[in-house]
Amino acid sequence: MRECSRYELSIVIPTYNEAESIGRLIDSLRGTLERGGIHCFEIIVVDDNSPDKTWKEAENAAMGDPRVRVIRRTWARGLASAVVDGMKSARSDVIVVMDADFQHPPGIVPKLYEKYREGYDLVVASRYMEGGGVQDWSRLRLLISKLSIFASRIAVPSSAKTSDPMSGFFLVDRRKIDLQSLKPMGYKILLEILARNPEVRVSEVPYVFGRRLYGRSKLGLRVMLDFVIHLIKLSRITRFALVGASGIAVNLAFMYLALRLVGVVDVASAVGIEASILWNFTLHELWTFRYRLKGGLREVAKRLAIYHYSSLNSIIIMYATMRSLYTLAGVDPILSQFIGILLGFLANYTMSRGLVWKIAK
Ligand code: GDD
Ligand code: MN
């Protein structure tokens, strides 16, 4: 068996209950790479102590080949974190990440490597470019996949550098990304890399996402929920919108309470508005923009004042709408305030569009 002093390529394969696939995949990769003239490669299987003893199968398949290593994790679980652990321990800076279940055809690996050598930092195996595709997917799964891509385009602008930001099959040059900054979560490791390293040079290679040959998929509801949480964490806009939406509830709840306690509509309306401003401000400070009270009390007070000023438009519209609906038409004050909030938002949008950014119809 060949000893290598330098490795040109490390292949990281996360596994959980893939005992039936892993040995076959290791053999198949060895054959494909050798035929492609790549001899000093390394295969790193990162197994989360699978009950079906995938790690043992992998060790057996290695048969003493020093190019195959198995990391048996007992301290952590999860696809993305397994990938990051594998990437950190790789002996080459050029790393391919792929699944164990043959849905990622081994024959694509040399093509990723070839593309990389043309001068890219990240090469994605894509299902959604000319020549790519999926075998055997239900309409629903395809729809979910497309929707996820759409959502990630909004949340992570740099995801537009590839047609398939959800791919779990890619090559990356470890020197060109900040490995330490990756916060692995759920499944979407590629998206995480793109979000934290928007400068990388990206190219892609088409492939057909095959049928799973053995075992079962681990992608369930939990994974999808993780994805949504992941997107929110990565995207400021989404956080901003969520805070705004929660502010509506706060506004109305406080108005209701004040109406109950004080009974004066104007006071209640003002209490609701101010409560939502303070609420939004606090969340934006701590969560949306992650300032976390930066600069001490003085700076925070200054930001709070500016935030009030920037909300002035909406405040006036909210209050004026509420007051006129209530006085002139006798509409319930809480409902009036709610309509005021919506109008405030609409007015803000219309004015921004017409006066500030001037989007033509
Ligand atoms: N170490 C480790 N820990 N590996 C895991 C874990 C885990 O908790 N969960 C899953 N894996 C491994 C599986 O054993 C497999 O090798 C690979 O990760 C992908 O898991 P699958 O369960 O086969 O996922 P999938 O086929 O539904 O999803 C694949 O396609 C998606 C695109 O639609 C993955 O490649 C996704 O990353 C990709 O987004
Ligand atoms: Mn799979």
GROMACS .gro file of N, CA and C in nm, residues 52-129:
model
  234
   52ASP      N    1  -2.530   0.090   1.393
   52ASP     CA    2  -2.506  -0.023   1.301
   52ASP      C    3  -2.357  -0.045   1.274
   53LYS      N    4  -2.274   0.022   1.353
   53LYS     CA    5  -2.127   0.004   1.345
   53LYS      C    6  -2.068   0.040   1.210
   54THR      N    7  -2.114   0.149   1.154
   54THR     CA    8  -2.057   0.199   1.029
   54THR      C    9  -1.905   0.216   1.041
   55TRP      N   10  -1.861   0.269   1.155
   55TRP     CA   11  -1.718   0.292   1.178
   55TRP      C   12  -1.637   0.165   1.160
   56LYS      N   13  -1.694   0.053   1.204
   56LYS     CA   14  -1.623  -0.074   1.194
   56LYS      C   15  -1.614  -0.119   1.049
   57GLU      N   16  -1.725  -0.102   0.977
   57GLU     CA   17  -1.725  -0.134   0.834
   57GLU      C   18  -1.619  -0.052   0.761
   58ALA      N   19  -1.611   0.074   0.799
   58ALA     CA   20  -1.514   0.163   0.733
   58ALA      C   21  -1.372   0.118   0.762
   59GLU      N   22  -1.346   0.081   0.888
   59GLU     CA   23  -1.212   0.033   0.923
   59GLU      C   24  -1.179  -0.095   0.847
   60ASN      N   25  -1.277  -0.181   0.835
   60ASN     CA   26  -1.254  -0.305   0.760
   60ASN      C   27  -1.221  -0.276   0.615
   61ALA      N   28  -1.297  -0.182   0.556
   61ALA     CA   29  -1.275  -0.151   0.415
   61ALA      C   30  -1.137  -0.088   0.393
   62ALA      N   31  -1.088  -0.017   0.495
   62ALA     CA   32  -0.958   0.048   0.482
   62ALA      C   33  -0.848  -0.057   0.468
   63MET      N   34  -0.862  -0.168   0.533
   63MET     CA   35  -0.765  -0.277   0.529
   63MET      C   36  -0.622  -0.227   0.541
   64GLY      N   37  -0.601  -0.142   0.637
   64GLY     CA   38  -0.464  -0.096   0.662
   64GLY      C   39  -0.414   0.012   0.567
   65ASP      N   40  -0.498   0.051   0.469
   65ASP     CA   41  -0.459   0.160   0.379
   65ASP      C   42  -0.449   0.289   0.460
   66PRO      N   43  -0.328   0.348   0.469
   66PRO     CA   44  -0.311   0.467   0.554
   66PRO      C   45  -0.387   0.587   0.500
   67ARG      N   46  -0.436   0.576   0.376
   67ARG     CA   47  -0.509   0.689   0.318
   67ARG      C   48  -0.653   0.696   0.368
   68VAL      N   49  -0.698   0.590   0.434
   68VAL     CA   50  -0.835   0.590   0.485
   68VAL      C   51  -0.834   0.603   0.637
   69ARG      N   52  -0.904   0.704   0.687
   69ARG     CA   53  -0.909   0.724   0.832
   69ARG      C   54  -1.053   0.728   0.878
   70VAL      N   55  -1.077   0.678   0.996
   70VAL     CA   56  -1.212   0.681   1.051
   70VAL      C   57  -1.211   0.760   1.180
   71ILE      N   58  -1.295   0.863   1.187
   71ILE     CA   59  -1.312   0.935   1.314
   71ILE      C   60  -1.444   0.888   1.373
   72ARG      N   61  -1.436   0.827   1.488
   72ARG     CA   62  -1.559   0.780   1.552
   72ARG      C   63  -1.592   0.877   1.664
   73ARG      N   64  -1.694   0.958   1.637
   73ARG     CA   65  -1.726   1.063   1.735
   73ARG      C   66  -1.823   1.011   1.839
   74THR      N   67  -1.789   1.033   1.964
   74THR     CA   68  -1.885   0.997   2.069
   74THR      C   69  -1.928   1.124   2.140
   75TRP      N   70  -1.860   1.234   2.105
   75TRP     CA   71  -1.880   1.360   2.178
   75TRP      C   72  -1.976   1.456   2.109
   76ALA      N   73  -2.016   1.422   1.988
   76ALA     CA   74  -2.106   1.514   1.918
   76ALA      C   75  -2.190   1.437   1.818
   77ARG      N   76  -2.298   1.502   1.771
   77ARG     CA   77  -2.383   1.443   1.668
   77ARG      C   78  -2.425   1.551   1.573
   78GLY      N   79  -2.441   1.515   1.449
   78GLY     CA   80  -2.491   1.611   1.352
   78GLY      C   81  -2.407   1.614   1.227
   79LEU      N   82  -2.476   1.623   1.114
   79LEU     CA   83  -2.410   1.620   0.985
   79LEU      C   84  -2.308   1.734   0.969
   80ALA      N   85  -2.354   1.859   0.989
   80ALA     CA   86  -2.266   1.972   0.962
   80ALA      C   87  -2.144   1.973   1.054
   81SER      N   88  -2.165   1.942   1.180
   81SER     CA   89  -2.051   1.947   1.272
   81SER      C   90  -1.955   1.832   1.242
   82ALA      N   91  -2.006   1.721   1.193
   82ALA     CA   92  -1.918   1.610   1.151
   82ALA      C   93  -1.831   1.656   1.035
   83VAL      N   94  -1.892   1.727   0.941
   83VAL     CA   95  -1.816   1.776   0.825
   83VAL      C   96  -1.706   1.872   0.870
   84VAL      N   97  -1.739   1.963   0.960
   84VAL     CA   98  -1.639   2.059   1.007
   84VAL      C   99  -1.526   1.987   1.081
   85ASP      N  100  -1.559   1.891   1.165
   85ASP     CA  101  -1.454   1.814   1.233
   85ASP      C  102  -1.364   1.744   1.132
   86GLY      N  103  -1.425   1.686   1.029
   86GLY     CA  104  -1.346   1.619   0.926
   86GLY      C  105  -1.255   1.717   0.853
   87MET      N  106  -1.309   1.835   0.822
   87MET     CA  107  -1.230   1.936   0.750
   87MET      C  108  -1.111   1.982   0.833
   88LYS      N  109  -1.133   1.994   0.963
   88LYS     CA  110  -1.024   2.040   1.050
   88LYS      C  111  -0.911   1.938   1.058
   89SER      N  112  -0.946   1.811   1.054
   89SER     CA  113  -0.841   1.710   1.072
   89SER      C  114  -0.780   1.665   0.940
   90ALA      N  115  -0.828   1.721   0.828
   90ALA     CA  116  -0.778   1.677   0.697
   90ALA      C  117  -0.630   1.708   0.680
   91ARG      N  118  -0.560   1.621   0.609
   91ARG     CA  119  -0.417   1.642   0.586
   91ARG      C  120  -0.389   1.719   0.457
   92SER      N  121  -0.493   1.738   0.375
   92SER     CA  122  -0.479   1.824   0.259
   92SER      C  123  -0.568   1.947   0.278
   93ASP      N  124  -0.531   2.059   0.217
   93ASP     CA  125  -0.616   2.178   0.227
   93ASP      C  126  -0.732   2.170   0.129
   94VAL      N  127  -0.719   2.083   0.030
   94VAL     CA  128  -0.825   2.070  -0.071
   94VAL      C  129  -0.918   1.957  -0.027
   95ILE      N  130  -1.042   1.995  -0.001
   95ILE     CA  131  -1.131   1.900   0.065
   95ILE      C  132  -1.261   1.881  -0.012
   96VAL      N  133  -1.295   1.756  -0.035
   96VAL     CA  134  -1.425   1.725  -0.095
   96VAL      C  135  -1.517   1.675   0.015
   97VAL      N  136  -1.640   1.724   0.017
   97VAL     CA  137  -1.740   1.675   0.112
   97VAL      C  138  -1.846   1.600   0.034
   98MET      N  139  -1.879   1.479   0.074
   98MET     CA  140  -1.985   1.405   0.006
   98MET      C  141  -2.058   1.308   0.098
   99ASP      N  142  -2.178   1.264   0.056
   99ASP     CA  143  -2.256   1.170   0.135
   99ASP      C  144  -2.207   1.027   0.110
  100ALA      N  145  -2.246   0.938   0.202
  100ALA     CA  146  -2.198   0.800   0.195
  100ALA      C  147  -2.290   0.710   0.112
  101ASP      N  148  -2.409   0.757   0.078
  101ASP     CA  149  -2.513   0.666   0.032
  101ASP      C  150  -2.524   0.653  -0.120
  102PHE      N  151  -2.421   0.697  -0.192
  102PHE     CA  152  -2.417   0.689  -0.339
  102PHE      C  153  -2.514   0.783  -0.408
  103GLN      N  154  -2.580   0.871  -0.333
  103GLN     CA  155  -2.661   0.972  -0.400
  103GLN      C  156  -2.569   1.076  -0.463
  104HIS      N  157  -2.449   1.083  -0.413
  104HIS     CA  158  -2.344   1.165  -0.473
  104HIS      C  159  -2.250   1.071  -0.547
  105PRO      N  160  -2.259   1.066  -0.681
  105PRO     CA  161  -2.181   0.967  -0.756
  105PRO      C  162  -2.030   0.991  -0.742
  106PRO      N  163  -1.955   0.886  -0.704
  106PRO     CA  164  -1.810   0.900  -0.685
  106PRO      C  165  -1.740   0.952  -0.810
  107GLY      N  166  -1.793   0.920  -0.927
  107GLY     CA  167  -1.730   0.963  -1.052
  107GLY      C  168  -1.722   1.114  -1.069
  108ILE      N  169  -1.797   1.189  -0.990
  108ILE     CA  170  -1.795   1.335  -1.001
  108ILE      C  171  -1.671   1.394  -0.930
  109VAL      N  172  -1.616   1.320  -0.834
  109VAL     CA  173  -1.506   1.376  -0.754
  109VAL      C  174  -1.388   1.424  -0.840
  110PRO      N  175  -1.340   1.341  -0.935
  110PRO     CA  176  -1.230   1.391  -1.020
  110PRO      C  177  -1.268   1.517  -1.098
  111LYS      N  178  -1.395   1.529  -1.134
  111LYS     CA  179  -1.438   1.648  -1.208
  111LYS      C  180  -1.434   1.772  -1.120
  112LEU      N  181  -1.470   1.756  -0.994
  112LEU     CA  182  -1.461   1.868  -0.901
  112LEU      C  183  -1.315   1.913  -0.891
  113TYR      N  184  -1.228   1.815  -0.882
  113TYR     CA  185  -1.086   1.844  -0.866
  113TYR      C  186  -1.030   1.914  -0.990
  114GLU      N  187  -1.072   1.866  -1.105
  114GLU     CA  188  -1.029   1.928  -1.230
  114GLU      C  189  -1.070   2.075  -1.236
  115LYS      N  190  -1.196   2.101  -1.202
  115LYS     CA  191  -1.247   2.237  -1.202
  115LYS      C  192  -1.168   2.324  -1.104
  116TYR      N  193  -1.143   2.267  -0.986
  116TYR     CA  194  -1.066   2.340  -0.884
  116TYR      C  195  -0.933   2.385  -0.940
  117ARG      N  196  -0.869   2.300  -1.018
  117ARG     CA  197  -0.736   2.332  -1.069
  117ARG      C  198  -0.738   2.440  -1.176
  118GLU      N  199  -0.859   2.470  -1.225
  118GLU     CA  200  -0.868   2.584  -1.317
  118GLU      C  201  -0.858   2.716  -1.240
  119GLY      N  202  -0.865   2.707  -1.107
  119GLY     CA  203  -0.846   2.828  -1.027
  119GLY      C  204  -0.970   2.877  -0.953
  120TYR      N  205  -1.030   2.791  -0.872
  120TYR     CA  206  -1.143   2.831  -0.789
  120TYR      C  207  -1.118   2.792  -0.644
  121ASP      N  208  -1.192   2.856  -0.554
  121ASP     CA  209  -1.177   2.823  -0.412
  121ASP      C  210  -1.281   2.720  -0.369
  122LEU      N  211  -1.392   2.722  -0.441
  122LEU     CA  212  -1.505   2.636  -0.402
  122LEU      C  213  -1.571   2.585  -0.530
  123VAL      N  214  -1.586   2.455  -0.541
  123VAL     CA  215  -1.653   2.398  -0.658
  123VAL      C  216  -1.773   2.316  -0.610
  124VAL      N  217  -1.891   2.355  -0.655
  124VAL     CA  218  -2.014   2.291  -0.608
  124VAL      C  219  -2.062   2.189  -0.712
  125ALA      N  220  -2.096   2.069  -0.666
  125ALA     CA  221  -2.164   1.975  -0.753
  125ALA      C  222  -2.312   2.013  -0.752
  126SER      N  223  -2.364   2.048  -0.869
  126SER     CA  224  -2.498   2.108  -0.872
  126SER      C  225  -2.600   2.023  -0.946
  127ARG      N  226  -2.719   2.016  -0.887
  127ARG     CA  227  -2.831   1.946  -0.952
  127ARG      C  228  -2.909   2.040  -1.042
  128TYR      N  229  -2.890   2.171  -1.022
  128TYR     CA  230  -2.978   2.267  -1.087
  128TYR      C  231  -2.910   2.346  -1.198
  129MET      N  232  -2.804   2.292  -1.254
  129MET     CA  233  -2.747   2.356  -1.372
  129MET      C  234  -2.764   2.261  -1.489
   0.00000   0.00000   0.00000
